Short mmCIF file of C-alpha atoms in Angstrom, two decimals:
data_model
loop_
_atom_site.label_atom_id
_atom_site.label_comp_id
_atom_site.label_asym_id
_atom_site.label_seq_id
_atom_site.Cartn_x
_atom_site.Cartn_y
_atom_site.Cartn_z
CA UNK Z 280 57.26 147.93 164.63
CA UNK Z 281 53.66 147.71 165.12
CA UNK Z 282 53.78 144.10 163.85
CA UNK Z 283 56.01 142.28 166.13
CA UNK Z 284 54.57 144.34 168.93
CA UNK Z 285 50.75 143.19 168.32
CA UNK Z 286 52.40 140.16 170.35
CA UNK Z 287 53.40 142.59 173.43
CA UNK Z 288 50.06 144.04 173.28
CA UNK Z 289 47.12 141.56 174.37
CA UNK Z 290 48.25 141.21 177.78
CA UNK Z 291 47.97 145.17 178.35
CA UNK Z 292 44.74 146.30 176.27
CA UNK Z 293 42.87 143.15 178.71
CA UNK Z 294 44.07 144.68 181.67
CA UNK Z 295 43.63 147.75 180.82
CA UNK Z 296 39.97 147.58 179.04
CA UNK Z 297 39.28 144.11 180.67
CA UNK Z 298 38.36 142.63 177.00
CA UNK Z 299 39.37 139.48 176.39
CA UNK Z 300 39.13 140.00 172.31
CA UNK Z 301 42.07 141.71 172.45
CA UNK Z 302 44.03 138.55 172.81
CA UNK Z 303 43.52 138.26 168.84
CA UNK Z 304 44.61 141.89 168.25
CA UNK Z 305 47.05 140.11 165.92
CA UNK Z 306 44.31 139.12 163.83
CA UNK Z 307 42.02 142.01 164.13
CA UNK Z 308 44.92 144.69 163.24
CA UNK Z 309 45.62 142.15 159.89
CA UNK Z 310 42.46 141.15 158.91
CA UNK Z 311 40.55 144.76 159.70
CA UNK Z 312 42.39 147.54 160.79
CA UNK Z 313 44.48 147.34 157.67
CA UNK Z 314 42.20 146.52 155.05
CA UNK Z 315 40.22 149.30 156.33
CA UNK Z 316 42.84 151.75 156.86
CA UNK Z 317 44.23 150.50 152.58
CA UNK Z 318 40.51 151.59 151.48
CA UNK Z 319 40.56 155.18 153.70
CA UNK Z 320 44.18 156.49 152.94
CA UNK Z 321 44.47 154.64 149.49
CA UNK Z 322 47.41 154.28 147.38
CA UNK Z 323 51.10 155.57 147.99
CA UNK Z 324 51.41 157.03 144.28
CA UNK Z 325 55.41 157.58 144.34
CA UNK Z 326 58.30 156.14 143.59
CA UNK Z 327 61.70 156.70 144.98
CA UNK Z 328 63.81 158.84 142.48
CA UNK Z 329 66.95 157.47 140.35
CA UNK Z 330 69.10 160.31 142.52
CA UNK Z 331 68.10 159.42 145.44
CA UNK Z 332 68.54 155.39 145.27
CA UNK Z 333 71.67 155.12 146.64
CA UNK Z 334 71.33 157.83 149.74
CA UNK Z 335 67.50 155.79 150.51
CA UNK Z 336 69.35 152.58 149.82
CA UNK Z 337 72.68 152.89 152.50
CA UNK Z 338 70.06 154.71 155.37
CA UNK Z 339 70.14 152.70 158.00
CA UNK Z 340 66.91 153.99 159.28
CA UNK Z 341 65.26 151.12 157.03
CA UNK Z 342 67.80 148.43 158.05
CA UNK Z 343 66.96 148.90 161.83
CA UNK Z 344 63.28 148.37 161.05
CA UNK Z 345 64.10 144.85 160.30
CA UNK Z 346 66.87 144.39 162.44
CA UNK Z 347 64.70 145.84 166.00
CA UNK Z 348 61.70 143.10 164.33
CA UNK Z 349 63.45 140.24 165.78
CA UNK Z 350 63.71 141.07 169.54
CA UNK Z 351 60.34 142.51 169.80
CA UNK Z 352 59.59 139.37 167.87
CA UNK Z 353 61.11 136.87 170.65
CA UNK Z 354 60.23 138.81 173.95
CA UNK Z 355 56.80 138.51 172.80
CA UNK Z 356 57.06 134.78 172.04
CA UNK Z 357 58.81 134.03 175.10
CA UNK Z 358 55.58 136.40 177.22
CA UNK Z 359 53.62 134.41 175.36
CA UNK Z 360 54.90 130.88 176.29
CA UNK Z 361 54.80 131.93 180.02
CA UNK Z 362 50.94 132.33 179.47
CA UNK Z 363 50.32 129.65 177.71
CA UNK Z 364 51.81 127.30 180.30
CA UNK Z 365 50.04 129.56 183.45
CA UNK Z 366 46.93 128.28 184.34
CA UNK Z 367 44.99 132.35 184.40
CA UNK Z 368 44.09 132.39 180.59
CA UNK Z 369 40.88 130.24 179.22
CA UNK Z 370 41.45 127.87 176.27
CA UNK Z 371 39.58 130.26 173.88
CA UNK Z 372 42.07 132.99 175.34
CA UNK Z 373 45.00 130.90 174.57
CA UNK Z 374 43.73 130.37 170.91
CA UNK Z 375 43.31 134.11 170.58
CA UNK Z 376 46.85 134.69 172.02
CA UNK Z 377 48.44 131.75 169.52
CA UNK Z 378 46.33 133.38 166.10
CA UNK Z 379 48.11 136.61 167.41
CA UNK Z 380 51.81 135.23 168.18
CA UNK Z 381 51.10 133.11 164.19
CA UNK Z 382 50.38 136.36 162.56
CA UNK Z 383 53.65 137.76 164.02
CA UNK Z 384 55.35 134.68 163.27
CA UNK Z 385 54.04 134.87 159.37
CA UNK Z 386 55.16 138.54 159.24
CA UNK Z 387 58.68 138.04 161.24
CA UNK Z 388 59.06 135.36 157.60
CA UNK Z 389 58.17 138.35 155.49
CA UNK Z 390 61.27 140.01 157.62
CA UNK Z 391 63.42 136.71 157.25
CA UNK Z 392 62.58 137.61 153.19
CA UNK Z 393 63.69 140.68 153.43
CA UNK Z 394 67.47 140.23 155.50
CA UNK Z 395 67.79 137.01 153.78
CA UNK Z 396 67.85 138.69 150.03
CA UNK Z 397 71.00 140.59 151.42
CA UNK Z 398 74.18 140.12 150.65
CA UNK Z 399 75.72 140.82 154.01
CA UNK Z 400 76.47 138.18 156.40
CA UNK Z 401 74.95 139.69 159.30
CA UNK Z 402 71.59 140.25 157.47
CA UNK Z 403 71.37 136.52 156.52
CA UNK Z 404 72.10 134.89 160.05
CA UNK Z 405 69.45 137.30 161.38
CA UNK Z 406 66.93 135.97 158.68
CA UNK Z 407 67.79 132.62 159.97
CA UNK Z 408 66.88 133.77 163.56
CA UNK Z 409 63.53 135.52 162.48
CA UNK Z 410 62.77 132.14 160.77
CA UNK Z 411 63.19 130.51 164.28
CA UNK Z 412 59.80 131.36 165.44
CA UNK Z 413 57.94 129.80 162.68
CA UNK Z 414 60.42 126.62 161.95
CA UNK Z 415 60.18 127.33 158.52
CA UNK Z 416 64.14 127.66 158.20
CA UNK Z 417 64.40 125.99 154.46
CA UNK Z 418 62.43 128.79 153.19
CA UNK Z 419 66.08 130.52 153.40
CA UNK Z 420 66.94 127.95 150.81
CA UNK Z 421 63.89 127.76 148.27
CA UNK Z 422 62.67 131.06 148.39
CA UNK Z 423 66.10 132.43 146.71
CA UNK Z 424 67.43 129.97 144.87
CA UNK Z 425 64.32 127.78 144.16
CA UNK Z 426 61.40 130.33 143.72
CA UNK Z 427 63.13 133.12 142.53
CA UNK Z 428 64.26 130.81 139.64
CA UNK Z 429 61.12 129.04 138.84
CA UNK Z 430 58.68 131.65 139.55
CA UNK Z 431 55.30 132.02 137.51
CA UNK Z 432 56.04 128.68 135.87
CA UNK Z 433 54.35 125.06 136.66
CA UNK Z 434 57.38 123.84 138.23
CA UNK Z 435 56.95 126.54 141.07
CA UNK Z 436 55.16 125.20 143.96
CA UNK Z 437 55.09 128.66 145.35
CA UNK Z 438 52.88 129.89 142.12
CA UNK Z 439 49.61 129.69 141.91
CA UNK Z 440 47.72 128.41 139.03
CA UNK Z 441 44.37 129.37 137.67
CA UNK Z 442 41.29 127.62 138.93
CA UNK Z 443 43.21 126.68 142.04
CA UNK Z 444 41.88 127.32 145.11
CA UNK Z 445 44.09 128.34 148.09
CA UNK Z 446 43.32 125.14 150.13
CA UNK Z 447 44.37 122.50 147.33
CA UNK Z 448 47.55 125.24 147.09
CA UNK Z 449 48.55 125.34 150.90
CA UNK Z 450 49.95 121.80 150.79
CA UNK Z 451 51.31 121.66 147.52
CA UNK Z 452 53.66 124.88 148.37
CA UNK Z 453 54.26 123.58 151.89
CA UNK Z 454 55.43 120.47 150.83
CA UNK Z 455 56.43 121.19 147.31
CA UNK Z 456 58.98 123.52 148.68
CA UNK Z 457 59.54 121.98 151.49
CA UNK Z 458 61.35 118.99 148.47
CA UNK Z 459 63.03 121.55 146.46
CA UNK Z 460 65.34 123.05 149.19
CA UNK Z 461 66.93 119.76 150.32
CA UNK Z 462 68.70 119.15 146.82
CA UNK Z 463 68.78 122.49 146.18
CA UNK Z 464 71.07 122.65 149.53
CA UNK Z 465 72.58 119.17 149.16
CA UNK Z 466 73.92 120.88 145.57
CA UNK Z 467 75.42 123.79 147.02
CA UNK Z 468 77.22 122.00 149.85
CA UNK Z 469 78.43 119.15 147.18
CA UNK Z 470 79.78 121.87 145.13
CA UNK Z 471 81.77 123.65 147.91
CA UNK Z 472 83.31 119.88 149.18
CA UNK Z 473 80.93 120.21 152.11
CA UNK Z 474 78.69 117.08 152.91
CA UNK Z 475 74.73 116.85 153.97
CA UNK Z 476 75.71 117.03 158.08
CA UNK Z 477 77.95 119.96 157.80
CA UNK Z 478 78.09 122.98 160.19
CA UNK Z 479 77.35 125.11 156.61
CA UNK Z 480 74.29 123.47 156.01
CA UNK Z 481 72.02 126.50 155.81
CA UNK Z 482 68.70 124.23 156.18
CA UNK Z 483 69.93 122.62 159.42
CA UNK Z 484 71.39 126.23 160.89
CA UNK Z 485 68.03 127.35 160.60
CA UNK Z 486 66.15 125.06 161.88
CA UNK Z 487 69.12 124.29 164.54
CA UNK Z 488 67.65 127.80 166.12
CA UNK Z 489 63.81 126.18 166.00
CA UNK Z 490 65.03 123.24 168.25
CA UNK Z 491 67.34 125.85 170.76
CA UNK Z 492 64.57 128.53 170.86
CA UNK Z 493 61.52 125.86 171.41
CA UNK Z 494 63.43 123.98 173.29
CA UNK Z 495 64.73 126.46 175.75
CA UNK Z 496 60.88 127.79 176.04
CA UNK Z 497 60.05 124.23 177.05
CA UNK Z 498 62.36 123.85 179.43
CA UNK Z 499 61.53 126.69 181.44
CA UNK Z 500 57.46 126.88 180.91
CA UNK Z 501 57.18 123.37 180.49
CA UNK Z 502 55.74 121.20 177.88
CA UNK Z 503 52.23 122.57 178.54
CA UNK Z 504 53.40 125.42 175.67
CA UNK Z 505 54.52 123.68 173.36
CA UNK Z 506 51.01 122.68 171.21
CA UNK Z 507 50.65 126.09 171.50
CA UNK Z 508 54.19 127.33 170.00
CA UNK Z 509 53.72 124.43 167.20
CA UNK Z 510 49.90 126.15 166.67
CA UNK Z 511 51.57 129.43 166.18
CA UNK Z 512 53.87 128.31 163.66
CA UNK Z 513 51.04 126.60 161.44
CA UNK Z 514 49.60 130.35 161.25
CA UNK Z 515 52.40 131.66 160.55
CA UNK Z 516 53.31 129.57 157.54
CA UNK Z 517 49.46 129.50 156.56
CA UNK Z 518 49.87 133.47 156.26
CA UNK Z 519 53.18 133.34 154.39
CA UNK Z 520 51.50 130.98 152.27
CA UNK Z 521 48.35 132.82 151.91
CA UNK Z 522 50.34 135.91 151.03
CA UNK Z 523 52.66 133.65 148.23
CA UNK Z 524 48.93 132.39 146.83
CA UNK Z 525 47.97 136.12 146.01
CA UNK Z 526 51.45 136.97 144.56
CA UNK Z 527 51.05 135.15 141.40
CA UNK Z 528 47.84 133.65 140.61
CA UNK Z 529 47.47 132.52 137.08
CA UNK Z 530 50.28 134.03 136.11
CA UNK Z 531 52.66 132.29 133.49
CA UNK Z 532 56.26 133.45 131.99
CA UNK Z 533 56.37 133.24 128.03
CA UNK Z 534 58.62 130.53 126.47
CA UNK Z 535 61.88 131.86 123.97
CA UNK Z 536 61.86 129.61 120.45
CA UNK Z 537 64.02 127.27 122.15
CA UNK Z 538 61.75 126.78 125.05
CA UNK Z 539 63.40 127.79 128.23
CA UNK Z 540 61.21 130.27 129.52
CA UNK Z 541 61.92 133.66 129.65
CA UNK Z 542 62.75 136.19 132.68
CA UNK Z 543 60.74 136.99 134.98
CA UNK Z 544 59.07 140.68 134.26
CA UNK Z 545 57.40 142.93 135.86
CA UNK Z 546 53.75 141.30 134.14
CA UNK Z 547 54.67 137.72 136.44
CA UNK Z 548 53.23 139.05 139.66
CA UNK Z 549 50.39 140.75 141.03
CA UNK Z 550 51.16 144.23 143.16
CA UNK Z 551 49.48 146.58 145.23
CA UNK Z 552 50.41 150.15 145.61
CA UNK Z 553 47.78 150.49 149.00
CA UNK Z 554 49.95 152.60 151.13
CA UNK Z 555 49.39 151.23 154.97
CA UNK Z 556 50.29 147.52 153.69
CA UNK Z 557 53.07 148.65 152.17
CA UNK Z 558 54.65 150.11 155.00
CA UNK Z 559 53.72 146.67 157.21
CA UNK Z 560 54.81 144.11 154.76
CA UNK Z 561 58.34 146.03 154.45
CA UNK Z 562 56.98 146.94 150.50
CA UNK Z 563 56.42 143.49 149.92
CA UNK Z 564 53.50 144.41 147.37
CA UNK Z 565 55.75 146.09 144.93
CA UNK Z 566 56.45 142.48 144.21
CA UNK Z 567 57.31 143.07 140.15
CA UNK Z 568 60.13 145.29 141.21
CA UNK Z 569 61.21 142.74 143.97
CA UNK Z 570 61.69 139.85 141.37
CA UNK Z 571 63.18 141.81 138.88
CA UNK Z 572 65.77 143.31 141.31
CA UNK Z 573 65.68 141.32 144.19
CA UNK Z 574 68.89 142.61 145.75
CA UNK Z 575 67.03 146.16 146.21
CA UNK Z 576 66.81 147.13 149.69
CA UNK Z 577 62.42 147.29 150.54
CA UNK Z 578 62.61 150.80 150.76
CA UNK Z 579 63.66 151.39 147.08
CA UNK Z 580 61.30 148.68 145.62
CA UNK Z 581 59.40 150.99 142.79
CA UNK Z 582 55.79 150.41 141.46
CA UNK Z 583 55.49 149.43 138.01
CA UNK Z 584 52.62 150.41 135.45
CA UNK Z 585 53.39 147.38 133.44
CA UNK Z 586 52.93 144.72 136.16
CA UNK Z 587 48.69 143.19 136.87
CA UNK Z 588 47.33 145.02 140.23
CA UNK Z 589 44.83 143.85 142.79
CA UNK Z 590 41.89 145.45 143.11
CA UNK Z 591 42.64 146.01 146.71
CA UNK Z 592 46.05 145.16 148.93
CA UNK Z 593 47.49 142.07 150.37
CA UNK Z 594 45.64 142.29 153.31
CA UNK Z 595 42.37 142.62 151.63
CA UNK Z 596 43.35 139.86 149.17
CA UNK Z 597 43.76 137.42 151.98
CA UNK Z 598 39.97 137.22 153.08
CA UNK Z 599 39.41 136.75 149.52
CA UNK Z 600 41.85 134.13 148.93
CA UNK Z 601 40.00 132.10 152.05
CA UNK Z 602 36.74 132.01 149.99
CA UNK Z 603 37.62 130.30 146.42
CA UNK Z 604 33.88 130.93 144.91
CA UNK Z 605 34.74 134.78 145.87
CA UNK Z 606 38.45 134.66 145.32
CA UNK Z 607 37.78 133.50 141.74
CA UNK Z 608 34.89 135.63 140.98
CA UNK Z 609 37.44 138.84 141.79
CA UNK Z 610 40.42 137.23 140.06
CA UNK Z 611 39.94 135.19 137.38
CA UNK Z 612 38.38 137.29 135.26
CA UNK Z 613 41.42 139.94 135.73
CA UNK Z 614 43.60 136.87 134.84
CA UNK Z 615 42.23 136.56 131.44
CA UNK Z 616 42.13 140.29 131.26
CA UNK Z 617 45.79 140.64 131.75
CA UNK Z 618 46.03 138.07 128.74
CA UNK Z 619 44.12 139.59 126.32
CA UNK Z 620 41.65 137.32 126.64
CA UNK Z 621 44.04 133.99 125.81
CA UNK Z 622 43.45 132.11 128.52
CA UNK Z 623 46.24 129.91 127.19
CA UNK Z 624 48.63 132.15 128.39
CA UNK Z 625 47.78 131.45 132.27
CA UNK Z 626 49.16 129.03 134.38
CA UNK Z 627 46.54 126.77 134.76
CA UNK Z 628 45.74 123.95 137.48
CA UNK Z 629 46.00 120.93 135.34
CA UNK Z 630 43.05 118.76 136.04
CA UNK Z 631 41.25 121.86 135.56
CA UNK Z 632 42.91 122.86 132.45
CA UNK Z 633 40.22 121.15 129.67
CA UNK Z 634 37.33 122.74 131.90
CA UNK Z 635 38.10 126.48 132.10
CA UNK Z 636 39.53 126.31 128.42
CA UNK Z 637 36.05 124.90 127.30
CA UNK Z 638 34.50 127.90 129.62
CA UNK Z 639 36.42 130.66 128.09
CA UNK Z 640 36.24 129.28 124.34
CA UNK Z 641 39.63 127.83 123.90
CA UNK Z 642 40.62 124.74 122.75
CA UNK Z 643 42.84 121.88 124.27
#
């Protein structure tokens, strides 16, 4: 709970300690606390046992932990708003506050993720809702049925290829996926007899909750918040983004005879076993597991021996990802590793492609 509560915290640790930093707490517990806190305390080191799946799996211990997200999630959003339309906070204080409210907004996705890979009806509407805050409601859509499917393959706009930095990435994903979920949806509906503007239009239900909650915000602060509540969702989806970047970098499925490609294993994405990230990103970082059984509940996701690791966790990886010279100097290298050397087996950005094969010896 920590996450969505960084938004209910700035207010309090300024009154109390009179700081204004601690309007970007959101940013400081991301891109410090944790990173630090994955370097003291390390990895986790165990996996849940085959006996105990199903007991860990039904405890609903793990299910509230998503579920209590959301409010916390929307109190602070609305807290926020009322600040951000007030008159007591400086600009630079109302930047800090929006970084803060983004960061919650990119993790409440990470939580939309998690509900929206279930199978029970509740747990997707509330992904929908947790989606609400950033307005990225299609992700619903083309994270299940468009990037689980295409994953670690050029066709992915949600994989990243070799030589590519994360700023040339950020708007191919954005938009790239943003273009596969409309057919993919228009496809489903057309298959159940259900046209574009129907009421079962998961892309529009989504996004239907973007419009009510920004809307109702408006409406009572005024349209003073609103640049700011459009800010915070442009962090948030820059940090889901970020976070997709690091997931798969240079990684590329093998092809069968016949030339479909084959499925996705545990060596098609990059995981982390740090410990404190772990337990913020709901597990996210056991990300092999995730693909390979993506209807397991976070809190039985399993690290694998097989799969590529990071040299440090998701948090970490994010700083590096915002510095391509750096990013590539850490990665790249543990790309061709991975393959043995081949660096024919990556997925590599194209107009890059006859460049880093003539710098690590390969041919075209």
């Amino acid at each position: 709970m920590i996450a969505p509560a960084s938004a209910l915290l700035p207010s309090q640790l300024v009154l109390h300690t009179g700081a204004p930093v601690f309007w970007w707490i959101g940013p400081i517990i991301v891109l410090i606390a944790i990173p630090v806190l994955d370097w003291v305390v390390g990895e986790d080191g165990s996996n849940p046992r085959d006996e105990d799946y199903e007991l860990l799996s039904n405890d609903r211990y793990y299910r509230w932990c998503t579920y209590l997200f959301l409010p916390v999630q929307l109190i602070g959003l609305i807290i926020a708003a009322a600040m951000w339309a007030g008159e007591e906070l400086s600009f630079v204080d109302k930047l800090g506050l929006a970084a803060t409210l983004g960061f919650v907004s990119g993790i409440g996705i990470n939580a939309a993720h998690e509900l929206g890979h279930r199978v029970e009806h509740l747990e997707r509407w509330l992904a929908k809702i947790a989606l609400a805050q950033s307005g990225y409601g299609h992700f619903f859509v083309e994270h299940n049925r468009g990037h689980h499917v295409r994953v670690a393959t050029p066709d992915d706009p949600a994989s990243a290829r070799l030589g590519e930095s994360l700023w040339e990435f950020l708007p191919r994903s954005v938009i790239g996926g943003f273009r596969s979920a409309l057919p993919l949806e228009r496809d489903r509906l057309a298959r159940k007899g259900h046209g574009w503007w129907s009421v079962h239009n998961h892309i529009l239900q989504a996004w239907s909750m973007t419009l009510v909650l920004f809307g109702g915000l408006v409406a009572v602060f005024g349209w003073r918040a609103l640049p700011w509540l459009l800010l915070q969702a442009v962090i948030g989806i820059g940090l889901l983004e970020t976070v997709n970047y690091v997931e798969h970098y240079g990684l590329l499925r093998a092809k069968r005879p016949n030339g479909h490609w084959e499925r996705c294993s545990a060596r098609d994405s990059w995981n982390s076993d740090r410990l404190v990230t772990n337990i913020f990103l709901f597990h996210l970082q056991r990300h092999s597991d995730h693909h390979a059984n993506p209807g397991r509940r976070y809190q039985t996701l399993r690290s694998s021996q097989v799969a590529p690791q990071l040299p440090a966790g998701y948090a970490s990886m994010i700083l590096f990802a915002a510095l391509p010279p750096l990013w590539r100097a850490v990665m790249d290298h543990r790309v061709l590793a991975h393959y043995g050397g081949d660096v024919t087996l990556a997925n590599i950005q194209p107009r890059k492609r006859r460049r880093i094969l003539a710098a690590y010896g390969a041919t075209v």
